[in-house]
XYZ file of C-alpha atoms in Angstrom:
674
model
C -2.667 -28.618 35.701
C -5.461 -30.774 37.083
C -7.707 -32.390 34.490
C -10.996 -33.774 35.835
C -13.170 -36.206 33.970
C -16.796 -36.092 34.904
C -18.863 -39.109 33.908
C -22.547 -39.814 34.348
C -24.533 -42.945 33.649
C -28.174 -44.084 33.835
C -29.705 -47.387 34.960
C -30.224 -48.832 38.445
C -33.385 -49.666 40.298
C -36.944 -49.078 39.082
C -37.612 -46.484 41.824
C -39.198 -43.219 40.887
C -36.541 -40.563 40.087
C -38.734 -37.981 41.795
C -38.399 -39.906 45.081
C -34.621 -39.797 44.721
C -34.706 -36.084 44.062
C -36.803 -35.432 47.156
C -34.420 -37.465 49.273
C -31.423 -35.582 47.864
C -33.010 -32.190 48.608
C -33.924 -33.231 52.166
C -30.438 -34.524 52.895
C -28.829 -31.410 51.396
C -30.924 -29.142 53.630
C -30.186 -31.236 56.690
C -26.471 -31.208 55.996
C -26.443 -27.476 55.451
C -28.386 -26.655 58.624
C -25.580 -27.046 61.214
C -23.532 -24.323 59.502
C -26.248 -21.706 59.654
C -25.564 -20.661 63.198
C -22.321 -18.784 62.635
C -20.942 -16.122 60.309
C -19.401 -17.641 57.205
C -16.807 -16.501 54.712
C -16.966 -17.370 51.017
C -14.192 -19.887 51.637
C -16.373 -21.563 54.296
C -19.246 -21.699 51.864
C -17.109 -23.298 49.125
C -15.780 -25.888 51.597
C -19.315 -26.777 52.606
C -20.341 -27.047 48.955
C -17.534 -29.485 48.229
C -18.450 -31.630 51.254
C -22.143 -31.576 50.353
C -21.363 -32.557 46.768
C -19.412 -35.614 47.848
C -22.070 -36.722 50.343
C -24.948 -36.166 47.936
C -23.243 -38.117 45.166
C -22.626 -40.967 47.613
C -26.275 -40.998 48.698
C -27.450 -40.894 45.089
C -25.278 -43.903 44.344
C -26.815 -45.766 47.334
C -30.275 -45.038 45.935
C -29.323 -46.713 42.676
C -28.349 -43.656 40.694
C -24.946 -42.523 39.461
C -22.640 -39.720 40.469
C -23.445 -36.708 38.370
C -21.296 -34.035 36.846
C -21.623 -30.378 37.775
C -24.399 -28.570 35.970
C -23.722 -26.693 33.906
C -20.608 -28.801 33.296
C -17.342 -27.040 33.997
C -15.812 -26.154 30.617
C -12.296 -27.448 29.844
C -10.881 -23.949 30.330
C -11.918 -24.159 34.006
C -10.012 -27.338 34.819
C -8.491 -26.938 38.294
C -9.698 -23.332 38.594
C -11.782 -21.609 41.281
C -12.431 -17.905 41.336
C -10.202 -16.696 44.177
C -9.703 -13.040 43.295
C -11.834 -10.138 42.203
C -11.860 -9.537 38.464
C -12.452 -6.280 36.669
C -11.909 -4.518 33.340
C -8.349 -4.788 31.965
C -7.246 -7.817 34.017
C -5.784 -10.983 32.486
C -5.291 -14.589 33.503
C -6.467 -18.173 33.206
C -9.398 -17.368 35.524
C -10.551 -14.704 33.030
C -10.532 -17.299 30.268
C -12.432 -19.722 32.540
C -14.957 -16.958 33.268
C -15.552 -16.351 29.564
C -15.881 -20.083 28.826
C -18.377 -20.531 31.679
C -20.467 -17.537 30.621
C -20.462 -18.787 27.009
C -22.343 -21.946 28.092
C -25.587 -20.010 28.531
C -27.279 -18.187 25.675
C -28.249 -15.280 27.937
C -24.666 -14.639 29.125
C -22.640 -15.482 26.017
C -19.917 -12.934 25.205
C -20.127 -13.080 21.407
C -21.382 -15.433 18.731
C -18.221 -15.116 16.626
C -14.692 -13.818 16.871
C -12.642 -13.174 19.987
C -14.480 -14.188 23.142
C -16.977 -16.422 21.350
C -17.332 -20.113 22.289
C -14.052 -21.858 21.519
C -12.275 -18.523 21.038
C -12.138 -17.339 24.642
C -9.250 -15.061 25.605
C -7.267 -14.231 28.721
C -8.320 -10.565 28.675
C -11.192 -9.021 30.705
C -12.520 -6.540 28.185
C -15.822 -4.775 27.471
C -17.464 -7.961 26.115
C -16.603 -9.829 29.307
C -17.889 -6.980 31.494
C -21.197 -6.860 29.592
C -21.625 -10.642 29.973
C -20.852 -10.424 33.721
C -23.574 -7.767 34.110
C -26.056 -10.119 32.425
C -24.917 -12.937 34.731
C -25.318 -10.722 37.820
C -28.816 -9.721 36.707
C -29.727 -13.368 36.104
C -28.566 -14.480 39.557
C -29.354 -11.211 41.350
C -31.321 -12.795 44.209
C -28.502 -15.225 45.022
C -25.916 -12.463 44.905
C -28.016 -10.271 47.231
C -28.316 -13.186 49.645
C -24.547 -13.625 49.679
C -23.585 -9.946 49.830
C -26.573 -8.161 51.273
C -26.814 -5.710 48.369
C -27.547 -5.605 44.654
C -24.395 -5.850 42.500
C -24.737 -5.508 38.723
C -21.565 -3.498 38.207
C -19.780 -5.917 35.878
C -17.070 -6.412 38.518
C -16.580 -9.975 39.694
C -16.525 -9.279 43.447
C -16.812 -11.572 46.458
C -20.514 -12.372 46.030
C -20.294 -12.887 42.268
C -17.251 -15.112 42.723
C -19.122 -17.196 45.295
C -22.054 -17.619 42.904
C -19.753 -18.619 40.066
C -17.963 -21.144 42.261
C -21.303 -22.521 43.491
C -22.345 -23.160 39.890
C -18.978 -24.649 38.973
C -19.095 -27.120 41.874
C -22.798 -27.646 42.633
C -24.291 -31.070 41.714
C -27.038 -31.408 39.128
C -30.507 -32.550 40.286
C -31.829 -34.530 37.333
C -35.458 -35.411 36.754
C -34.552 -38.495 34.757
C -31.482 -40.694 34.342
C -28.718 -38.675 32.681
C -27.051 -39.506 29.396
C -23.255 -39.692 29.459
C -21.663 -36.484 28.128
C -18.600 -38.246 26.749
C -18.881 -40.130 23.443
C -20.099 -43.688 23.704
C -17.644 -46.566 23.665
C -16.993 -47.784 20.148
C -18.038 -44.527 18.484
C -15.614 -42.644 16.240
C -15.098 -38.973 17.014
C -12.537 -36.703 15.368
C -10.904 -39.651 13.619
C -10.328 -41.764 16.758
C -12.306 -44.646 18.293
C -13.631 -44.041 21.808
C -12.614 -47.002 23.949
C -12.063 -45.510 27.416
C -8.274 -45.188 27.197
C -6.944 -41.974 28.643
C -3.895 -40.492 26.913
C -1.269 -37.808 27.206
C -0.059 -35.170 24.742
C 3.553 -34.005 24.550
C 4.451 -31.044 22.360
C 7.831 -29.640 21.323
C 9.212 -27.235 18.756
C 10.330 -28.791 15.480
C 13.925 -28.014 14.410
C 12.612 -26.512 11.182
C 11.758 -23.810 10.367
C 14.744 -22.409 12.223
C 14.462 -19.643 14.753
C 14.697 -16.179 13.214
C 13.179 -17.092 9.849
C 13.377 -14.046 7.582
C 10.147 -12.973 5.917
C 9.510 -10.031 3.619
C 6.581 -7.773 2.886
C 4.218 -9.487 0.496
C 5.478 -13.039 1.207
C 2.798 -15.724 1.114
C 2.473 -18.841 3.272
C 5.998 -18.696 4.712
C 6.715 -21.462 7.227
C 7.786 -19.873 10.529
C 7.251 -22.503 13.264
C 6.918 -26.280 13.444
C 5.133 -28.116 16.280
C 5.742 -31.788 17.098
C 2.733 -33.589 18.607
C 3.339 -36.934 20.375
C 0.573 -39.230 21.691
C 1.077 -41.555 24.670
C -1.269 -44.325 25.948
C -4.023 -43.390 23.503
C -4.751 -42.070 20.053
C -5.330 -38.327 20.107
C -7.431 -36.019 17.957
C -5.947 -32.503 17.981
C -8.744 -29.958 17.709
C -7.418 -26.525 18.578
C -4.290 -24.393 18.452
C -3.975 -21.051 20.231
C -1.039 -18.921 19.070
C 0.449 -16.058 21.012
C 2.301 -13.007 19.709
C 4.287 -10.388 21.584
C 3.014 -7.680 19.237
C -0.248 -6.969 17.466
C 0.115 -9.611 14.736
C -2.177 -7.995 12.171
C 0.331 -5.150 11.931
C 2.728 -7.582 10.246
C 0.715 -10.579 9.026
C -2.551 -10.780 7.144
C -3.249 -14.472 7.752
C -2.032 -17.487 9.737
C -2.221 -21.085 8.510
C -1.697 -24.552 9.974
C -0.322 -27.123 7.560
C 0.684 -30.735 7.852
C 3.077 -31.202 4.984
C 1.236 -29.630 2.058
C -2.229 -30.227 3.530
C -4.048 -27.197 4.900
C -5.509 -27.871 8.362
C -6.910 -24.455 9.251
C -6.405 -20.760 8.603
C -7.572 -17.432 9.957
C -7.422 -13.913 8.586
C -5.964 -11.569 11.170
C -8.001 -8.545 12.193
C -9.413 -6.939 15.322
C -12.214 -9.513 15.550
C -9.970 -12.589 15.287
C -7.064 -11.361 17.435
C -7.555 -11.163 21.204
C -5.545 -8.553 23.072
C -4.580 -9.942 26.471
C -1.995 -7.292 27.336
C 0.024 -4.785 25.334
C 2.635 -7.506 24.834
C 0.381 -10.538 24.507
C -2.067 -11.224 21.693
C -3.801 -14.532 21.019
C -5.217 -16.082 17.853
C -7.349 -19.243 17.954
C -7.489 -21.797 15.173
C -10.340 -24.204 15.880
C -12.093 -25.005 12.611
C -9.823 -27.828 11.423
C -10.625 -28.850 7.856
C -8.834 -32.153 8.361
C -8.527 -33.807 11.792
C -4.977 -34.088 13.077
C -4.981 -37.620 14.446
C -1.866 -38.680 16.330
C -1.757 -42.436 16.811
C -0.552 -43.836 20.112
C 3.247 -43.860 20.353
C 3.740 -41.709 17.231
C 4.668 -38.100 16.504
C 3.182 -35.827 13.877
C 4.389 -32.377 12.912
C 2.249 -29.392 12.002
C 3.649 -26.155 10.627
C 2.543 -22.586 11.190
C 2.727 -20.412 8.088
C 2.007 -16.730 7.615
C 1.099 -14.261 4.912
C 3.088 -11.062 5.401
C 1.384 -7.704 4.950
C 2.383 -6.057 1.662
C 2.768 -2.623 3.228
C 3.968 -2.453 6.825
C 4.159 0.907 8.543
C 7.656 2.342 8.401
C 7.483 3.052 12.110
C 7.229 -0.678 12.837
C 10.267 -1.772 10.833
C 13.282 -0.337 12.635
C 16.295 -0.356 10.280
C 14.035 -2.021 7.682
C 13.324 -5.073 9.889
C 11.961 -6.125 13.262
C 11.449 -9.316 15.260
C 8.036 -10.696 16.203
C 7.784 -13.483 18.789
C 5.380 -16.339 18.047
C 4.491 -19.155 20.468
C 1.909 -21.788 21.334
C 0.327 -20.356 24.479
C 0.224 -22.382 27.682
C -2.556 -25.001 27.352
C -3.334 -23.553 23.930
C -3.246 -26.921 22.136
C -6.318 -29.049 22.850
C -6.665 -32.708 21.936
C -9.221 -35.422 22.751
C -8.128 -38.883 23.856
C -9.915 -42.240 23.422
C -11.709 -41.738 26.731
C -13.334 -38.671 25.208
C -11.435 -36.377 27.558
C -9.802 -33.096 26.575
C -6.046 -32.771 27.080
C -4.149 -29.501 27.016
C -0.522 -28.612 26.275
C 2.107 -27.132 26.455
C 2.758 -26.369 30.102
C 3.979 -22.818 29.425
C 4.563 -20.280 26.668
C 8.250 -21.149 26.208
C 7.911 -24.768 25.083
C 7.046 -24.016 21.445
C 8.300 -20.588 20.420
C 10.006 -18.920 17.493
C 11.168 -15.439 16.510
C 10.165 -14.213 13.044
C 12.386 -11.569 11.430
C 10.093 -9.282 9.404
C 11.769 -7.256 6.656
C 10.960 -4.704 4.043
C 9.935 -6.300 0.757
C 12.587 -7.721 -1.487
C 11.525 -5.214 -4.093
C 12.175 -2.302 -1.758
C 15.757 -3.450 -1.133
C 16.560 -4.646 -4.663
C 19.810 -3.575 -6.338
C 21.445 -4.145 -9.711
C 25.192 -3.999 -10.380
C 27.177 -4.406 -13.600
C 30.886 -4.827 -14.260
C 33.486 -6.324 -16.580
C 33.642 -10.097 -16.753
C 37.112 -11.719 -16.624
C 36.434 -13.198 -20.071
C 36.393 -9.789 -21.725
C 38.871 -10.011 -24.655
C 42.241 -8.448 -23.932
C 43.710 -5.777 -26.163
C 44.216 -7.324 -29.583
C 43.685 -7.326 -33.325
C 40.346 -7.789 -35.076
C 41.230 -9.111 -38.506
C 38.651 -9.028 -41.299
C 37.964 -11.922 -43.633
C 38.772 -11.897 -47.333
C 35.702 -9.717 -47.944
C 36.980 -7.144 -45.437
C 34.183 -8.113 -43.046
C 34.304 -8.518 -39.269
C 31.396 -10.764 -38.256
C 29.850 -11.274 -34.782
C 33.153 -10.709 -33.037
C 33.058 -10.358 -29.243
C 34.600 -7.179 -27.916
C 33.062 -6.962 -24.410
C 31.796 -9.424 -21.804
C 30.016 -7.950 -18.774
C 28.210 -9.300 -15.713
C 24.854 -8.222 -14.256
C 24.061 -9.053 -10.623
C 20.644 -8.781 -8.949
C 20.223 -8.701 -5.184
C 17.130 -9.161 -3.010
C 14.637 -9.426 -5.852
C 14.022 -10.923 -9.266
C 14.698 -8.156 -11.768
C 13.551 -7.814 -15.362
C 15.767 -5.794 -17.720
C 13.688 -4.204 -20.444
C 16.179 -1.834 -22.078
C 19.880 -1.047 -22.057
C 20.363 2.424 -23.477
C 23.394 4.551 -24.245
C 25.721 1.721 -25.238
C 28.513 3.994 -26.420
C 31.273 3.369 -28.979
C 34.232 5.720 -28.948
C 34.264 8.179 -31.834
C 36.789 10.540 -33.321
C 40.167 10.184 -34.979
C 41.496 6.645 -34.872
C 38.208 5.036 -33.792
C 35.625 2.966 -35.657
C 31.884 2.615 -34.997
C 30.559 -0.766 -36.183
C 27.603 -1.145 -38.500
C 25.707 -3.525 -36.192
C 26.001 -4.430 -32.519
C 24.514 -7.523 -30.861
C 23.770 -8.560 -27.275
C 24.038 -12.280 -26.435
C 23.288 -13.932 -23.091
C 25.298 -16.511 -21.168
C 23.560 -19.330 -23.061
C 24.682 -17.946 -26.398
C 21.189 -16.759 -27.308
C 20.739 -13.495 -29.204
C 18.849 -11.055 -26.963
C 18.840 -7.857 -29.015
C 20.576 -5.999 -31.824
C 20.964 -2.345 -32.726
C 22.476 0.004 -35.293
C 24.816 2.514 -33.632
C 24.675 6.146 -34.661
C 27.847 6.731 -36.697
C 28.252 10.282 -35.381
C 27.526 9.761 -31.669
C 28.473 6.081 -31.455
C 25.346 5.379 -29.351
C 23.259 2.212 -29.635
C 20.202 1.146 -27.625
C 19.013 -2.387 -26.859
C 15.240 -2.305 -26.377
C 12.394 -4.702 -25.489
C 14.761 -7.303 -24.076
C 12.771 -8.674 -21.094
C 15.722 -10.530 -19.619
C 15.260 -11.782 -16.051
C 18.031 -11.780 -13.452
C 17.128 -13.961 -10.481
C 17.595 -12.607 -6.966
C 21.102 -13.349 -5.744
C 22.350 -14.420 -9.174
C 24.775 -13.052 -11.758
C 24.334 -13.393 -15.510
C 26.924 -12.874 -18.212
C 26.301 -10.944 -21.448
C 28.416 -10.432 -24.563
C 28.536 -7.519 -26.965
C 29.484 -8.538 -30.502
C 29.911 -6.452 -33.623
C 29.600 -6.656 -37.397
C 31.524 -4.249 -39.614
C 33.051 -3.876 -43.058
C 36.493 -2.292 -43.344
C 37.386 0.111 -46.131
C 38.907 -1.774 -49.042
C 41.597 0.873 -49.514
C 43.150 -0.015 -46.175
C 42.297 3.342 -44.555
C 40.661 1.567 -41.561
C 43.739 -0.517 -40.803
C 44.960 0.048 -37.249
C 41.856 1.928 -36.123
C 40.238 0.979 -32.819
C 36.914 -0.334 -31.572
C 36.085 0.590 -27.974
C 32.662 0.245 -26.307
C 31.355 1.120 -22.855
C 28.082 1.110 -20.921
C 26.869 2.171 -17.496
C 23.667 1.804 -15.493
C 22.968 5.528 -15.219
C 24.504 8.996 -15.193
C 23.351 9.822 -11.679
C 19.953 11.117 -12.727
C 18.958 9.165 -15.845
C 18.697 5.365 -15.859
C 20.292 3.754 -18.901
C 19.208 0.341 -17.668
C 15.397 0.149 -17.515
C 14.743 -2.472 -14.838
C 11.458 -3.700 -13.387
C 11.160 -5.133 -9.881
C 8.988 -8.144 -9.038
C 6.219 -5.872 -7.733
C 5.993 -4.182 -11.138
C 7.699 -0.934 -10.177
C 10.849 0.403 -11.839
C 14.156 0.111 -10.038
C 15.264 3.622 -9.013
C 18.496 5.113 -10.316
C 19.972 5.074 -6.831
C 19.633 1.292 -6.635
C 21.731 0.654 -9.769
C 25.485 0.966 -10.109
C 28.489 -0.049 -12.150
C 29.925 0.193 -15.635
C 31.802 -1.935 -18.147
C 34.256 -1.095 -20.929
C 36.036 -3.118 -23.555
C 39.755 -3.200 -24.167
C 40.923 -1.692 -27.443
C 40.526 -3.891 -30.486
C 42.543 -2.920 -33.576
C 40.954 -3.405 -36.990
C 43.065 -5.033 -39.714
C 42.300 -6.259 -43.207
C 44.919 -8.944 -42.653
C 47.364 -9.674 -39.880
C 48.106 -11.791 -36.821
C 46.004 -12.538 -33.785
C 48.209 -13.104 -30.732
C 47.124 -15.399 -27.928
C 49.144 -15.621 -24.707
C 49.064 -19.257 -23.525
C 51.332 -19.556 -20.480
C 54.672 -18.617 -18.918
C 57.119 -20.216 -16.519
C 59.481 -18.151 -14.357
C 62.727 -19.034 -12.592
C 65.756 -17.394 -10.941
C 69.506 -18.027 -10.912
C 70.672 -16.944 -7.440
C 73.402 -14.404 -6.977
C 76.946 -15.736 -6.746
C 80.286 -14.184 -5.955
C 80.823 -13.761 -9.686
C 77.394 -12.603 -10.926
C 74.167 -11.017 -9.718
C 70.915 -12.959 -9.551
C 69.111 -13.511 -12.865
C 65.428 -13.862 -13.761
C 64.411 -16.146 -16.615
C 61.023 -16.715 -18.277
C 59.683 -18.978 -21.021
C 56.576 -17.579 -22.768
C 54.285 -19.664 -24.980
C 52.432 -17.538 -27.545
C 50.177 -18.594 -30.399
C 49.994 -16.508 -33.577
C 47.098 -16.988 -36.017
C 47.194 -15.436 -39.512
C 43.916 -13.817 -40.650
C 43.078 -12.300 -44.052
C 46.375 -13.479 -45.602
C 49.826 -14.792 -44.740
C 51.728 -13.213 -41.853
C 55.531 -12.918 -41.643
C 57.629 -12.545 -38.482
C 61.391 -11.738 -38.379
C 63.820 -14.589 -37.805
C 65.250 -12.653 -34.874
C 64.091 -9.728 -32.817
C 60.369 -10.307 -33.340
C 59.713 -10.257 -29.572
C 60.918 -7.406 -27.406
C 61.054 -7.986 -23.660
C 61.529 -5.622 -20.732
C 62.463 -6.227 -17.097
C 60.291 -4.209 -14.690
C 60.828 -3.672 -10.951
C 57.808 -3.585 -8.634
C 55.426 -3.138 -11.595
C 56.765 0.372 -12.136
C 56.938 1.032 -15.907
C 59.501 3.777 -15.330
C 61.984 1.094 -14.272
C 61.631 -0.926 -17.489
C 64.965 -2.168 -18.840
C 65.404 -3.808 -22.238
C 66.230 -7.517 -22.176
C 68.839 -8.401 -24.757
C 68.880 -12.164 -24.238
C 65.740 -13.235 -26.147
C 65.542 -16.325 -28.331
C 62.564 -18.211 -29.637
C 61.591 -21.436 -31.302
C 58.620 -21.808 -33.613
C 56.318 -24.630 -34.665
C 54.000 -24.766 -37.704
C 55.624 -21.928 -39.606
C 57.752 -22.029 -42.755
C 61.219 -20.479 -42.610
C 61.821 -17.924 -45.333
C 64.877 -15.845 -46.193
C 64.149 -13.133 -43.654
C 61.194 -14.454 -41.706
C 58.898 -17.193 -40.552
C 55.770 -17.373 -42.679
C 52.466 -18.238 -41.041
C 49.955 -19.236 -43.687
C 46.491 -17.718 -43.735
C 44.088 -19.280 -41.191
C 46.809 -21.339 -39.560
C 48.294 -20.994 -36.079
C 51.974 -21.116 -35.157
C 53.319 -21.557 -31.637
C 56.301 -19.552 -30.420
C 58.316 -20.405 -27.319
C 60.099 -17.222 -26.282
C 62.972 -17.575 -23.792
C 64.263 -14.438 -22.083
C 66.700 -13.884 -19.219
C 67.953 -10.762 -17.487
C 70.702 -10.409 -14.851
C 70.136 -7.728 -12.285
C 71.477 -4.423 -13.564
C 69.948 -2.017 -11.080
C 68.470 -1.783 -7.630
C 67.371 -4.898 -5.787
C 63.646 -5.658 -5.816
C 60.831 -7.824 -7.185
C 61.192 -8.088 -10.972
C 59.176 -9.644 -13.720
C 59.633 -9.876 -17.508
C 57.055 -8.436 -19.912
C 56.666 -8.763 -23.663
C 56.001 -5.187 -24.678
C 56.243 -5.424 -28.482
C 55.866 -7.963 -31.294
C 57.011 -7.062 -34.830
C 55.386 -8.543 -37.918
C 54.756 -7.840 -41.607
C 52.906 -8.950 -44.699
C 55.918 -10.047 -46.799
C 59.238 -11.810 -46.370
C 61.005 -8.732 -47.698
C 59.436 -6.513 -44.975
C 58.645 -8.796 -42.017
C 58.817 -6.043 -39.348
C 56.858 -3.154 -40.799
C 54.019 -3.553 -38.273
C 54.206 -3.702 -34.490
C 51.819 -4.799 -31.751
C 52.417 -2.985 -28.469
C 49.351 -3.863 -26.437
C 50.494 -7.011 -24.654
C 49.938 -5.767 -21.106
C 49.039 -9.260 -19.938
C 52.021 -11.019 -21.539
C 53.977 -11.022 -18.265
C 55.960 -13.470 -16.166
C 55.876 -14.121 -12.463
C 57.981 -12.148 -9.976
C 61.442 -12.998 -8.666
C 63.349 -11.053 -6.037
C 66.727 -10.047 -7.449
C 69.713 -8.712 -5.525
């Protein structure tokens, strides 16, 4: 693009300016006279005007004056532009923007005092405001237009005669009555944060790597960074004064405001509406940001980065968000960034729309797509014994650990209802149930109904951050019957988010609305816990597995060494000297293939040998190492060894009157036997 700097200066001889003016007029008429004898096109006229301008300026200089700028001065939007085509309603282009800028220089032809089309906010679209201003221009210069065309033209269409008049005014020299004052800032003055010293500069713009292309935004988001623009100054300091942003769709459908930031400093902002957004075509809309609160000064040889941010509409029409999202293209329009250099000249960049561009992925609000899921946590206690203390009490004992996951929004859990304990023969409902969070803090407590087994946790107000999972623990308090009638009974608890129509989890989204039933899922259930007044608690520590390969004399054999800890609660516990651990060999995890393992021996630490048993004293822990081996006695396959029963008792005389048969996880690794 051609950028022209017009300068004017006063001074010179003490001649009367009126004498100079008369001489200029006489010379202009004389120069024009030879062309009057033949028919002329508008192109001929413009060529003559250019030649006359050059000769007149030269003569003025000889008379002691200075070359003058066009009057009215060509606005920056008209740099390098002449009106070479007819313009009418609905057309677009740089010449339309030049037309608007030129008309805006006169109070009687201005398009608008504010908003799209107003001074500094000219657009590329020839709309009704432009047409009305053209009619006023044609009325103002009616006699000149009639002279050029031979008929009156106040139609609002920029035809041949109107174009010629516009070009005459763009190129015609001023005829001053007194020495002119320079239009550029004086040398040494400070304008827009830079010192005017006559140095002309250049502006280079590029897209900043961040924010990345395709930034995801959601309904209701505020001040989301969507595009970064790097501004580099060469040969001069630059003061950036305007940014024009283009969109491929009507931006106010998706965004309520646009901001320019440098770091955390707000440079400018504009609310998007029909008066601030200019429609150029159905796929090109322009927004101007010109009222910079803080000047963006780019020092010579340096680069500064500004960021475009947006507020996203809180409720976007469903027809605009295909599959809950859509892409909107954002770009700095060609020559949409204006800066002033230290010569006081305006500089424009980028060269085209593709230099600084980003795609913004607009999505339904996080709240609209929020989900909540629950499930068992791996730390949920395995099947086992819950042994009371000497007062027959079970206190704050964990029976279930469950996870809660939130997606796409921050969720607030207010209530968890219908926490259900199993009831009926063989089951116990605790007196009190507690809910603890993953930090060990008590969140809520409840008293279950002894008939229905249902407990409700209310007024919790526990937040689950978007994309995070939190862990919760259900603990119980209970007192067992002193007559031993509760021994061997079971605690079992379960919970679920809903029953398909009723929400048991009452969950609030970040926008204040409740999460619908359809956006919640999952359940969690404890393993059975057996109540005992006194007895052992078994803890599976580890296992090692090996194989003896088949030989010509014997089949292959699987061997395993289990390490199991046994803790005595509520009194001493006794375990038989032999046969306390029963082991089965299972093929392919099929329980129907279980075969008893006869070769089982064990060693024990921290237990006292008695006549018939090992005694484990109350509140102490003994460690058993159980070694089992089994030669293949069936079909070939993948086998493992499983402890399926542990015998114990409460006296040396009867060390095997009780049996634990819930050790589903006391298993070895697999070996292929043949």
